[in-house]
Coordinates of C-alpha atoms (C1' of nucleotides) in Angstrom, one line a residue:
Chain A
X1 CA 48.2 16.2 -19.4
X2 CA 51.7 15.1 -19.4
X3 CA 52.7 12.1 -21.2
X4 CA 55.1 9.2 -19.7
X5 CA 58.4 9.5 -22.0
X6 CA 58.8 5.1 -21.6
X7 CA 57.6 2.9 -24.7
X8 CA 54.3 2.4 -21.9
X9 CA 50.8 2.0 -23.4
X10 CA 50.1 4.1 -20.4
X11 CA 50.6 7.7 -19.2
X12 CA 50.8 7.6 -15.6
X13 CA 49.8 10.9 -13.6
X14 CA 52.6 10.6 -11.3
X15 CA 51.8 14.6 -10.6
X16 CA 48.1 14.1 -9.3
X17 CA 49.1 11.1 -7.0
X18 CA 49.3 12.8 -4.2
X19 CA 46.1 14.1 -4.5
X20 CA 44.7 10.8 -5.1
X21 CA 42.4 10.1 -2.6
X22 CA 40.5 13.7 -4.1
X23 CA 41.1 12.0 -7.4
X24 CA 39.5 8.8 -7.5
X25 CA 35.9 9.4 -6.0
X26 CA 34.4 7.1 -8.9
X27 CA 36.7 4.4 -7.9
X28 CA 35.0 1.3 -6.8
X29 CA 37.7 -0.3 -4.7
X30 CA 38.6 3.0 -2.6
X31 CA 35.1 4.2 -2.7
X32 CA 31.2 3.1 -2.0
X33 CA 28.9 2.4 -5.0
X34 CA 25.7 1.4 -5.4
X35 CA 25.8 -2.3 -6.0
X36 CA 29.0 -2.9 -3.6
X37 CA 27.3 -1.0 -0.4
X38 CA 27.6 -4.3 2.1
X39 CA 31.4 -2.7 2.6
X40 CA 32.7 0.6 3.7
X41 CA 35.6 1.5 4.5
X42 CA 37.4 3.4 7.3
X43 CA 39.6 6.4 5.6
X44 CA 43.1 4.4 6.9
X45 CA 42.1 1.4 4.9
X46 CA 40.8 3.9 2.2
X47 CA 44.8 5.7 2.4
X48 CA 46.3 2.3 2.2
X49 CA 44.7 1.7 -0.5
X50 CA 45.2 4.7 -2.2
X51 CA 49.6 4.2 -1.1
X52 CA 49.0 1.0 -4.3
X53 CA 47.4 2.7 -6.4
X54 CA 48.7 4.7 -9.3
X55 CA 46.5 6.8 -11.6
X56 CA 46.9 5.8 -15.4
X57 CA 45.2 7.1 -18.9
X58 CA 44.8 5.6 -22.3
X59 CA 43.8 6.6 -25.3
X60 CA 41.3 5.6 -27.5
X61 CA 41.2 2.6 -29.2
X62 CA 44.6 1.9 -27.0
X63 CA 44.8 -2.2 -25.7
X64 CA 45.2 -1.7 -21.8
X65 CA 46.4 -5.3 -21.4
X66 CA 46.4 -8.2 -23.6
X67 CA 44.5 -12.0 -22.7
X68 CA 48.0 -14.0 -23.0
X69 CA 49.8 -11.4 -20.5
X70 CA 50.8 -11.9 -17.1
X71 CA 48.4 -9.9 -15.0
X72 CA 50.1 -7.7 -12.7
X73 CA 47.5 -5.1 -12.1
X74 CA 44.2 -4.6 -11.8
X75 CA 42.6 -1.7 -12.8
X76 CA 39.4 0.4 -11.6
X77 CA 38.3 2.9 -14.9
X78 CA 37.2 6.2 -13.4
X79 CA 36.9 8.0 -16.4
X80 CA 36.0 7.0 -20.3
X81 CA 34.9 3.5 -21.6
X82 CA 36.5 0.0 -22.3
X83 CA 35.7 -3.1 -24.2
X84 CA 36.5 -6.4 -22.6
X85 CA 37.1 -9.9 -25.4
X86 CA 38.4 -13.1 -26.0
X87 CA 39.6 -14.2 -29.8
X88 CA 39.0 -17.4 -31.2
X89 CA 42.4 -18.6 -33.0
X90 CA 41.4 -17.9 -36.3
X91 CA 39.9 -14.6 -35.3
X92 CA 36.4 -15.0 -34.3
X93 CA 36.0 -12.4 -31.3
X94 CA 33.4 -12.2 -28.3
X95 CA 33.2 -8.8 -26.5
X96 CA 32.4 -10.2 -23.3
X97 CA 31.7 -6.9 -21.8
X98 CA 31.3 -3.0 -21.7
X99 CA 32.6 -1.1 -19.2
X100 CA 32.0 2.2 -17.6
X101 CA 33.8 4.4 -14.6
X102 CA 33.2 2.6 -11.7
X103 CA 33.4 -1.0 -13.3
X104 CA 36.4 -3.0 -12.4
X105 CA 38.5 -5.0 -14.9
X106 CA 41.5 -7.7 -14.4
X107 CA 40.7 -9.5 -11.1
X108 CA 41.4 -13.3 -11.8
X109 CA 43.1 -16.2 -9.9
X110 CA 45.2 -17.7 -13.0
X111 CA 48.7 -16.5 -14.2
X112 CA 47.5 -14.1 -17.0
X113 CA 44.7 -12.2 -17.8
X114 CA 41.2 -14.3 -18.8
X115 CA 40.4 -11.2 -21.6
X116 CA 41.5 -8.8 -23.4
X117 CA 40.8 -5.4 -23.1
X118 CA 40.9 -2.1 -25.1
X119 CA 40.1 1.8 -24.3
X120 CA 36.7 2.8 -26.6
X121 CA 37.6 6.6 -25.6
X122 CA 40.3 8.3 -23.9
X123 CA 40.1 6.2 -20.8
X124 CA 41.2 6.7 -17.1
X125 CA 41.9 4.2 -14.6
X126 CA 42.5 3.6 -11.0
X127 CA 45.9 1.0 -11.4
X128 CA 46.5 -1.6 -8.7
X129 CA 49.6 -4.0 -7.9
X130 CA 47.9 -7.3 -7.9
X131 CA 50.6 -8.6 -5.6
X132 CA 50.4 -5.8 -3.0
X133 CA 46.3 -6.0 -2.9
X134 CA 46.2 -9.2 -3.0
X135 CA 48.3 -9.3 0.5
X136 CA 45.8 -6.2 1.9
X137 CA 43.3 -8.5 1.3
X138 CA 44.1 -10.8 4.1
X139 CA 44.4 -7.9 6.5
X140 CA 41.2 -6.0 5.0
X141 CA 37.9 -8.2 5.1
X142 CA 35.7 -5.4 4.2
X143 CA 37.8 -5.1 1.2
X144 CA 37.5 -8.5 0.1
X145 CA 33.9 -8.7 0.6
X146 CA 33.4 -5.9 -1.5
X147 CA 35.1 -7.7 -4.3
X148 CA 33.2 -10.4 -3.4
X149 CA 30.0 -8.5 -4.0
X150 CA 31.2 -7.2 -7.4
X151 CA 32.1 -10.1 -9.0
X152 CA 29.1 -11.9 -7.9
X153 CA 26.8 -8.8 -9.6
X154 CA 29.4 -9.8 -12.5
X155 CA 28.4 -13.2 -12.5
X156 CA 24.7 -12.4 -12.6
X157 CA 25.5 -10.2 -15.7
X158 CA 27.2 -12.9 -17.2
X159 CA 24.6 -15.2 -17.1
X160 CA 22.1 -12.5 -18.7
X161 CA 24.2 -12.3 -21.2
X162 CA 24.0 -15.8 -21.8
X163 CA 20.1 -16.7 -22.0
X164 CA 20.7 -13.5 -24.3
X165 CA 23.4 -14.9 -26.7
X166 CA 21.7 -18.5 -26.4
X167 CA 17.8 -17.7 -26.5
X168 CA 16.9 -14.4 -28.0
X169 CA 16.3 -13.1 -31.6
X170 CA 18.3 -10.0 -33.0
X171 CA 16.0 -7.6 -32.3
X172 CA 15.6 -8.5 -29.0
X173 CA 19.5 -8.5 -27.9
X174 CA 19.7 -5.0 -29.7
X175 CA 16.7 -3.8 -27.8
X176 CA 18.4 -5.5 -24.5
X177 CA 21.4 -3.5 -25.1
X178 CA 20.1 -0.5 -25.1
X179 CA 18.2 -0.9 -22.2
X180 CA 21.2 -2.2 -20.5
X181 CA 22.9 0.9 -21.9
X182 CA 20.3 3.0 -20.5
X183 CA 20.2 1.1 -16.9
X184 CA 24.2 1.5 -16.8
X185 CA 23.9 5.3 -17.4
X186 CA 21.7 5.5 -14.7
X187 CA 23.8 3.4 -12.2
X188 CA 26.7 5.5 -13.5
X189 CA 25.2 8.6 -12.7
X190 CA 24.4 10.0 -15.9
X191 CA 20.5 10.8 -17.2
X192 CA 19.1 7.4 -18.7
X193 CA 17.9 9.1 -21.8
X194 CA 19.2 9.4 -25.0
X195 CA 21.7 7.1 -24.7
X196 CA 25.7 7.3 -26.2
X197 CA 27.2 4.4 -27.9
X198 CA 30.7 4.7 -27.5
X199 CA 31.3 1.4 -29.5
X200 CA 31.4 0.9 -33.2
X201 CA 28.3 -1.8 -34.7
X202 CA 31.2 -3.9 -35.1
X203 CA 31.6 -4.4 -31.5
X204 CA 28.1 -4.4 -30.9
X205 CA 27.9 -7.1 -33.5
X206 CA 31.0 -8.6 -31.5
X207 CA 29.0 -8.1 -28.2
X208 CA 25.3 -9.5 -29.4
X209 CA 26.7 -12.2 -31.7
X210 CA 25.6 -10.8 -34.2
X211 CA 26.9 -9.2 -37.7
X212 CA 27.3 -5.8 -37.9
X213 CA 24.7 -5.4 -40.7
X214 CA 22.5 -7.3 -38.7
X215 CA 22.9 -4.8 -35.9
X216 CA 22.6 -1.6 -38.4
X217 CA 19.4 -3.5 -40.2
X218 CA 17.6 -3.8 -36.3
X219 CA 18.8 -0.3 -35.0
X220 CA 16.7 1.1 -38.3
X221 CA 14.2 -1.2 -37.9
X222 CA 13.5 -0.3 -34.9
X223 CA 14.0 3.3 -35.7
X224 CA 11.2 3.0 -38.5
X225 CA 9.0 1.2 -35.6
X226 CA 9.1 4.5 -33.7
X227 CA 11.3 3.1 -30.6
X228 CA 13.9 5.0 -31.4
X229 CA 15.5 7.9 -32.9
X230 CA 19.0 8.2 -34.2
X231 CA 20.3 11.7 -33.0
X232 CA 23.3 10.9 -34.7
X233 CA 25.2 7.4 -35.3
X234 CA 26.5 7.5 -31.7
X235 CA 23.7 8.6 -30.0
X236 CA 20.0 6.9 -29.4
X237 CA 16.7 8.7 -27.8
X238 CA 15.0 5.4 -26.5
X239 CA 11.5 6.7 -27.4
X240 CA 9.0 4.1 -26.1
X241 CA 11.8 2.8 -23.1
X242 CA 8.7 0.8 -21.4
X243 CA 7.8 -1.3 -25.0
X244 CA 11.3 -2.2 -25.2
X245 CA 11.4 -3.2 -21.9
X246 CA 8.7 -5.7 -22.7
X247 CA 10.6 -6.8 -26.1
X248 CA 13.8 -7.1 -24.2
X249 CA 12.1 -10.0 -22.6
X250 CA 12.1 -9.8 -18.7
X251 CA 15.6 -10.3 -18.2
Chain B
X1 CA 17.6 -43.8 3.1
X2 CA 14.7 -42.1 5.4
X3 CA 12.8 -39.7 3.8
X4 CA 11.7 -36.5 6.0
X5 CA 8.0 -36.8 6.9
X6 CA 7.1 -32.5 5.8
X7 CA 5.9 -31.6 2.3
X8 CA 10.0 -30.7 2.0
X9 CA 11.5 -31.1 -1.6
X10 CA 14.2 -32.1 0.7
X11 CA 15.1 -35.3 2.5
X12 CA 17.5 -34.2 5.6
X13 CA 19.8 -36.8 6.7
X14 CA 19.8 -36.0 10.2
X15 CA 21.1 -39.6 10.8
X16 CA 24.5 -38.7 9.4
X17 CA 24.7 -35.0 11.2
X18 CA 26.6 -36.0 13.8
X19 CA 28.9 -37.6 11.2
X20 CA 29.4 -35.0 8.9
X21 CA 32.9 -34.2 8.9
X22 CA 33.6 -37.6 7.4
X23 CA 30.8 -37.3 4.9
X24 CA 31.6 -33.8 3.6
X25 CA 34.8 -34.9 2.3
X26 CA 34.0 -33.2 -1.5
X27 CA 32.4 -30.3 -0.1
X28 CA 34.0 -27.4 -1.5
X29 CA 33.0 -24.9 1.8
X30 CA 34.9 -27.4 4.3
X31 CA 37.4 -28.8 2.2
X32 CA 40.3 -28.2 0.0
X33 CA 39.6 -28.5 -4.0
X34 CA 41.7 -28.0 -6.8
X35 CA 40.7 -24.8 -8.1
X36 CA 40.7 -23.2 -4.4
X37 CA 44.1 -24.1 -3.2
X38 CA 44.4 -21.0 -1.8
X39 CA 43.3 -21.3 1.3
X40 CA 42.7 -23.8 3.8
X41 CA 40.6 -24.1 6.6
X42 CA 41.8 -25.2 10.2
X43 CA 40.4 -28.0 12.0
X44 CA 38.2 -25.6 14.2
X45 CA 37.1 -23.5 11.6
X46 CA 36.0 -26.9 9.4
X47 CA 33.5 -27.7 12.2
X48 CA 32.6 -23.7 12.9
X49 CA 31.1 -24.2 9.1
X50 CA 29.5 -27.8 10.0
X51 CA 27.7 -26.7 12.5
X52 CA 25.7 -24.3 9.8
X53 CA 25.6 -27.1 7.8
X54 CA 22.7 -30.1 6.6
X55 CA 23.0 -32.0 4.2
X56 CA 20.0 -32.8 2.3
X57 CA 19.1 -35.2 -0.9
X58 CA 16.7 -34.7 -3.9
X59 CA 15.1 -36.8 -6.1
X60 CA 16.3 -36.4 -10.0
X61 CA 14.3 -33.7 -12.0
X62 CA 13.0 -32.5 -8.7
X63 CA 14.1 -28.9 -8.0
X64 CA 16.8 -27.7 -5.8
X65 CA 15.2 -24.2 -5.4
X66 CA 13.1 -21.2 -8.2
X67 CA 14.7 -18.1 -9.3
X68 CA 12.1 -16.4 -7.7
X69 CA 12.5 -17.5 -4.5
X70 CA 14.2 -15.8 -1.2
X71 CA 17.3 -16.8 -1.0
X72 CA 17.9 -18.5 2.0
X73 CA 20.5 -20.9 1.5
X74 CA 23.7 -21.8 -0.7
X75 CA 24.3 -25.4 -1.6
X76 CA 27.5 -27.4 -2.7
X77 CA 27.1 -30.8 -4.3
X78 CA 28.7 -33.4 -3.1
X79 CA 27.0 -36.3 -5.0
X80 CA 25.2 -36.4 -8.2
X81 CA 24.1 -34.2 -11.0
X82 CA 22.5 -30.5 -11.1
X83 CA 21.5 -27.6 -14.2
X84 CA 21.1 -24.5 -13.3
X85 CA 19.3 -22.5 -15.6
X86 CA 16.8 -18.6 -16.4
X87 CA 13.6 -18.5 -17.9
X88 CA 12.1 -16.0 -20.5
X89 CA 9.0 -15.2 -20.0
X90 CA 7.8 -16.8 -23.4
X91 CA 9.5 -20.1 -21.9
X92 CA 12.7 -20.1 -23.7
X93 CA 15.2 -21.1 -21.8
X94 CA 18.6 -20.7 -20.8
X95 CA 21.0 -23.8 -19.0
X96 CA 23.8 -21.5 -17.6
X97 CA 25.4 -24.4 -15.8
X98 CA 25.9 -28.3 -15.3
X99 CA 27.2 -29.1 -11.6
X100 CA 28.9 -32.1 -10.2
X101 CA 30.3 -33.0 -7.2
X102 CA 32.5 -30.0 -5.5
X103 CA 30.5 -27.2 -7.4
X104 CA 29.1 -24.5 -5.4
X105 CA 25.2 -23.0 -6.4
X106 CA 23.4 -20.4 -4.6
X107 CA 25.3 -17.4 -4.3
X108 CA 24.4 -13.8 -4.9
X109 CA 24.3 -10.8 -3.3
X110 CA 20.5 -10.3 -3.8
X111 CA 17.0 -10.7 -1.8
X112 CA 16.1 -13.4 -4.5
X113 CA 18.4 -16.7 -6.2
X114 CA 19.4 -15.4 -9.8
X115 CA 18.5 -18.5 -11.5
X116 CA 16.3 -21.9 -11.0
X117 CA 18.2 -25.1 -10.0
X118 CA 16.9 -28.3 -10.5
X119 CA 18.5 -32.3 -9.9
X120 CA 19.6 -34.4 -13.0
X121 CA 19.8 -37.4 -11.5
X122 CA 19.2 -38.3 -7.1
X123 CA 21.8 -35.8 -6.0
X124 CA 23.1 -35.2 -2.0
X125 CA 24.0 -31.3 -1.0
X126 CA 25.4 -29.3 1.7
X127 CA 23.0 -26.8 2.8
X128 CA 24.4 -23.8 4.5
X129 CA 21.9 -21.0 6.3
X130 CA 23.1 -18.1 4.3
X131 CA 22.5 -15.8 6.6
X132 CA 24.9 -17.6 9.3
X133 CA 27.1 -18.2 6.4
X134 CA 27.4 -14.6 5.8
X135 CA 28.1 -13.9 9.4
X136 CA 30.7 -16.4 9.5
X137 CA 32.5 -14.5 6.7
X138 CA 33.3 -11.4 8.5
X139 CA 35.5 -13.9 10.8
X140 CA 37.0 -16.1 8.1
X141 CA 38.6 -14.1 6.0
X142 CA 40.1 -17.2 4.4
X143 CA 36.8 -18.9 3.9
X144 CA 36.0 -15.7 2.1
X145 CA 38.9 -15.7 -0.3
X146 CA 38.1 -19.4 -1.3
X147 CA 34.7 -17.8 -2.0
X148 CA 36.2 -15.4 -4.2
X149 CA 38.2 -18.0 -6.2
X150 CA 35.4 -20.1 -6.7
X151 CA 33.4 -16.7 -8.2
X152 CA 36.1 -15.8 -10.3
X153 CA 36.6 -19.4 -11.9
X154 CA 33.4 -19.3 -12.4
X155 CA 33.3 -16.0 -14.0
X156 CA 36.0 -17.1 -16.4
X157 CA 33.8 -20.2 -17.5
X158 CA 31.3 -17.6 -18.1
X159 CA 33.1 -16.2 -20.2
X160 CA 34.2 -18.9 -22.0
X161 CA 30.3 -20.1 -22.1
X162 CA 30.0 -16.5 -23.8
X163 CA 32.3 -17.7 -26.7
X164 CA 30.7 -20.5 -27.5
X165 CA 27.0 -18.8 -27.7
X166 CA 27.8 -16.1 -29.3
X167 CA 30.5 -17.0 -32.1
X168 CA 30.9 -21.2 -32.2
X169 CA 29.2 -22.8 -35.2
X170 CA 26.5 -26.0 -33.8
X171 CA 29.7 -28.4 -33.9
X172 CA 32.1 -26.6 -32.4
X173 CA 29.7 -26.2 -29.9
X174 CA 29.0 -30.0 -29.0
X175 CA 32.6 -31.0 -29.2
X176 CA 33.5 -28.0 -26.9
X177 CA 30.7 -29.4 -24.5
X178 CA 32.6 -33.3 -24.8
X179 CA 35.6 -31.9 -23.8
X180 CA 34.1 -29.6 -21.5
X181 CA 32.6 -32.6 -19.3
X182 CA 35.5 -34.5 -19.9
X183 CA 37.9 -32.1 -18.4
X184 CA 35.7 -31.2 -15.3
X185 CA 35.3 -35.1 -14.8
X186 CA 39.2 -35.2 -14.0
X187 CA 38.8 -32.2 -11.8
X188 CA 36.0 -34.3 -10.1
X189 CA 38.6 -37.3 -9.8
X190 CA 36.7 -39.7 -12.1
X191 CA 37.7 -40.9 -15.6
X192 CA 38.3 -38.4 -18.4
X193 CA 36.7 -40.5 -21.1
X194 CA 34.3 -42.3 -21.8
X195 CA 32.0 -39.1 -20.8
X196 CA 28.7 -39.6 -19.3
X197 CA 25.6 -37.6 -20.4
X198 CA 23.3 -37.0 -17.2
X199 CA 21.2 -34.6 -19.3
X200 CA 18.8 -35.0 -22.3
X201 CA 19.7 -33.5 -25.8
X202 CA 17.2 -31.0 -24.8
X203 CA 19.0 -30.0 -21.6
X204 CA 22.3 -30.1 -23.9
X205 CA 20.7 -27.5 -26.8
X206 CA 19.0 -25.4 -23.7
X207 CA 22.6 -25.1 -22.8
X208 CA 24.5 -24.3 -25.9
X209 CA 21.9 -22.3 -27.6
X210 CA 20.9 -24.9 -30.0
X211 CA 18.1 -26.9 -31.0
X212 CA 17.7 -30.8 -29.5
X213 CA 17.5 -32.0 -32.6
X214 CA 20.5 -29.9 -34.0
X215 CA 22.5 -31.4 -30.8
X216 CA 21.4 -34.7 -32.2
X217 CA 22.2 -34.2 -35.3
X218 CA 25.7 -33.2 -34.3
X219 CA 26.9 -36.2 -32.2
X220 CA 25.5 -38.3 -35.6
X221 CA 28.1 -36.3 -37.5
X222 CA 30.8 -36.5 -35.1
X223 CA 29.6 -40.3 -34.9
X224 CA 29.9 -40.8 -39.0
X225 CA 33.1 -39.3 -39.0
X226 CA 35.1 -41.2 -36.5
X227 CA 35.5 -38.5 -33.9
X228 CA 33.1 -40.2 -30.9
X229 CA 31.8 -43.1 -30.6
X230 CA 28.1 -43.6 -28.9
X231 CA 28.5 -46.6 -26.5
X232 CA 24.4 -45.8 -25.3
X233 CA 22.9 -42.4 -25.3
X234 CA 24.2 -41.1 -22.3
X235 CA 27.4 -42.4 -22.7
X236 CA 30.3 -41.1 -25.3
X237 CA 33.7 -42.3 -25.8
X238 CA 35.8 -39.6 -27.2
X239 CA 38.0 -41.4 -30.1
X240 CA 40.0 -39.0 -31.1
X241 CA 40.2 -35.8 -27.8
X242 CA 43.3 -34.3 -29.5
X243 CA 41.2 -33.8 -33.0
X244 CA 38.2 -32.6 -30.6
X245 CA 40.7 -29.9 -28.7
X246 CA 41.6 -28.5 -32.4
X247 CA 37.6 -28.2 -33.1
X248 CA 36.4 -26.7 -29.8
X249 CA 39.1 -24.0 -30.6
X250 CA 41.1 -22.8 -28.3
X251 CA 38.9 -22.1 -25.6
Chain C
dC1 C1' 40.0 17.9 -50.5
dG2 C1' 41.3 13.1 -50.9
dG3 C1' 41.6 9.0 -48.1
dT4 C1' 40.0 6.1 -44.5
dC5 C1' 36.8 4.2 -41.6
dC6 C1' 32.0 3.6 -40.3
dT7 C1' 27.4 2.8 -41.6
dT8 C1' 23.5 1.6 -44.4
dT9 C1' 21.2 -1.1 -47.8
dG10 C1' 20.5 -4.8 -51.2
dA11 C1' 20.9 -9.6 -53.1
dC12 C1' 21.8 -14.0 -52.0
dA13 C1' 23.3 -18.3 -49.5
dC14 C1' 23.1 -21.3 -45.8
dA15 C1' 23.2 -22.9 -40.9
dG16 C1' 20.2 -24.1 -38.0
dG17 C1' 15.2 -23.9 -36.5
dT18 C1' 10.6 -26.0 -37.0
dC19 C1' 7.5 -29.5 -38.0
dA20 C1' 6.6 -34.2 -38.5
dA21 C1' 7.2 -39.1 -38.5
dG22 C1' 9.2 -43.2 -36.8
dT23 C1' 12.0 -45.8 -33.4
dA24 C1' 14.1 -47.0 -29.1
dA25 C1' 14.3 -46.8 -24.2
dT26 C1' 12.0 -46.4 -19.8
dG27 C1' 8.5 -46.7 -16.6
dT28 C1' 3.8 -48.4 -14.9
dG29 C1' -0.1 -51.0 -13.7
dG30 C1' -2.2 -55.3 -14.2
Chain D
dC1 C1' 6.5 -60.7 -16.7
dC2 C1' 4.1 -58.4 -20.1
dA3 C1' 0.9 -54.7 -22.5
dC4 C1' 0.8 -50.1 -22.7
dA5 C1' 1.9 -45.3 -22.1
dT6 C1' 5.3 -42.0 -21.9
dT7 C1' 9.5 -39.8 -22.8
dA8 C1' 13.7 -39.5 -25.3
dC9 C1' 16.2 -39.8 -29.5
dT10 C1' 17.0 -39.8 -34.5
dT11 C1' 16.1 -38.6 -39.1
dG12 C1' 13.9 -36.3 -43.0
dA13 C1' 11.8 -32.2 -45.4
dC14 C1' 11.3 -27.7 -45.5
dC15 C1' 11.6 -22.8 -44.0
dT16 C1' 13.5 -18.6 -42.2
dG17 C1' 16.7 -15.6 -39.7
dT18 C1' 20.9 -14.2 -40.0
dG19 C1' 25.5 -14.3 -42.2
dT20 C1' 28.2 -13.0 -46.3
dC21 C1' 29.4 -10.4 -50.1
dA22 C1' 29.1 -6.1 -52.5
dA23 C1' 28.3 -1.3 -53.3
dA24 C1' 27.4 3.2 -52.2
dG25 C1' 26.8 7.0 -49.1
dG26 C1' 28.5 9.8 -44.8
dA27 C1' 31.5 11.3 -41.3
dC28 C1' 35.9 12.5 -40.0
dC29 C1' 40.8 13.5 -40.4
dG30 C1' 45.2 14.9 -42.0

DNA sequence: CGGTCCTTTGACACAGGTCAAGTAATGTGG
DNA sequence: CCACATTACTTGACCTGTGTCAAAGGACCG
């Protein structure tokens, strides 16, 4: 795959583009998922969607955009994995999210960009002029109720992830994420069992609040519980799924 | 005020109906607020949305609705004091949100409300039939942006909320919830300082992940060292805000 | 094949939780 | 208006879960 030649973080696909609308099935603002499915769209609004859109990659561990930049775009990843945080000034960092193809990152109503956010893998994206969708959106309603719908299912995320980072013990938010890794596959399409882990402890620690030795001391605690097995560091067979469930506390 | 005679948790002011448009004024549905200043309503659409509209009182510590009820209605505060806030099943708890006058509560995109809400102190709502709400939408593609901007400020304070559980030390935390209050009491139009406490130092710990008596314990040292001063215990004058910015950190 | 990064594991420290007692504020019925 | 009960708050003593520091494999890469 071609490389763009500018100093650009990115590498835009300018030679797929007109195959785009082939190109970005996973794409949540062009294309139905399961959690957005109060909106369809007709195939015109789909095409003028698509005449915005530019198709982008990113390598691993590559920053996509940075928290204190202006936020021009919004992006759609279709193909990889991305981390989402915010830094404290003296360097304290909360990943405030995970995201997967399908999942939708940059939308905000401020200047710059709320988060940070970085490529896990080699990543591919969906990008979108903020300016130009923002002016579709007053001419496309189903459009803006489906990003309506995604950033409440956001918000309802969010606030798991609260009553997790406020209320539960170690074990419990590394048992929660893998179940949440596990449901995400799922919604993703991909078998729910065993499960990757793109990320390093680090950013699970980052994720959970937690350290990363706390993380690595629950993962084999829980492997020497028989819950899990370690295929290999990256990779996790959830072996009693419906206990964790129960650990991971109803939420 | 009359009471309504059915085993409601809610006392309708049908009196005022009639009157609404006037009495709405900090309703963030029919009126303009700062964080939603991009769009405004016409005249005719403002009463469109009133005719959907009751507004309705509750007692304090009486509930506003359960997370596992339908989800028939969205609410917007117009007077008084509300948490919002998710269970575990053991009966830990999880405050994901103070609201004061202007806030929104209700919204989601599921069968069911994603979180209980209960009155701090006697508190006065709009009530909106979601469903007729959600009808409206398809034909007020500005009152749907405005919905949209309240989401994503909301998601941002998420966010933010995400921070403080998962990386802020006990401190950091109840100084960042001072100026936290202090800030949305300016965006509410009342004094930024002294800060007033609706909630108990349990509701505070339930909020910030923390103990009461670590919350406690906290406004003591902030006391001791000059930083606040307690004029009762629901009230706090913040003596030195610019030292408090520097401790919450940033965020 | 040497260097770098990631992970695991151990030893120890400490922030914050838990338990408990005492005090102050608030509400209630007589 | 006052006794009493109840709830909220503070403070102390102690304990424990998780963080920090350190060291030693492993995996991966040039």
């Amino acid at each position: 795959m071609k490389k763009s030649a500018a100093a650009s973080r990115f590498s835009v696909n300018s030679a797929t583009k007109t195959h785009s609308l082939h190109l970005v099935h996973p794409c949540d603002v062009c294309d139905v998922r399961p959690y957005s499915a109060c909106a369809a769209l007709n195939p015109d609004e789909q095409s003028r969607l698509v005449d915005i859109m530019t198709t982008v990659e990113v390598d691993a561990h590559q920053p996509i955009f940075d928290e204190a930049e202006r936020a021009q775009h919004v992006f759609n990843v279709t193909e990889g994995a991305v981390k989402i945080y915010k830094l404290l000034s003296d360097g304290r960092r909360q990943i405030t999210g995970f995201l997967f193809p399908g999942d939708f990152l940059g939308l905000t109503h401020n200047e710059n960009y709320a988060y940070s956010a970085e490529a896990l893998t080699h990543t591919k994206l969906c990008r979108f002029s903020r300016q130009k969708l923002e002016a579709l959106l007053d001419e496309m309603p189903k459009l803006e109720q489906r990003l309506l719908g995604m950033a409440s299912h956001e918000l309802a995320a969010a606030q798991d992830q609260m009553i997790l980072l406020g209320r539960k013990s170690a074990k419990e938010r590394v048992v929660s994420f893998l179940i949440m890794l596990s449901n995400a596959a799922v919604r993703h399409g991909r078998p729910d069992n065993p499960v990757g882990l793109p990320m390093t402890r680090n950013d699970m620690g980052d994720y959970l609040g937690l350290s990363l030795e706390t993380v690595s001391r629950a993962l084999t605690q829980l492997k020497t519980q028989g819950l899990i097995q370690l295929l290999d560091e990256r990779r996790v067979r959830l072996a009693k799924p419906e206990a964790m469930r129960e650990i991971a506390g109803g939420v």
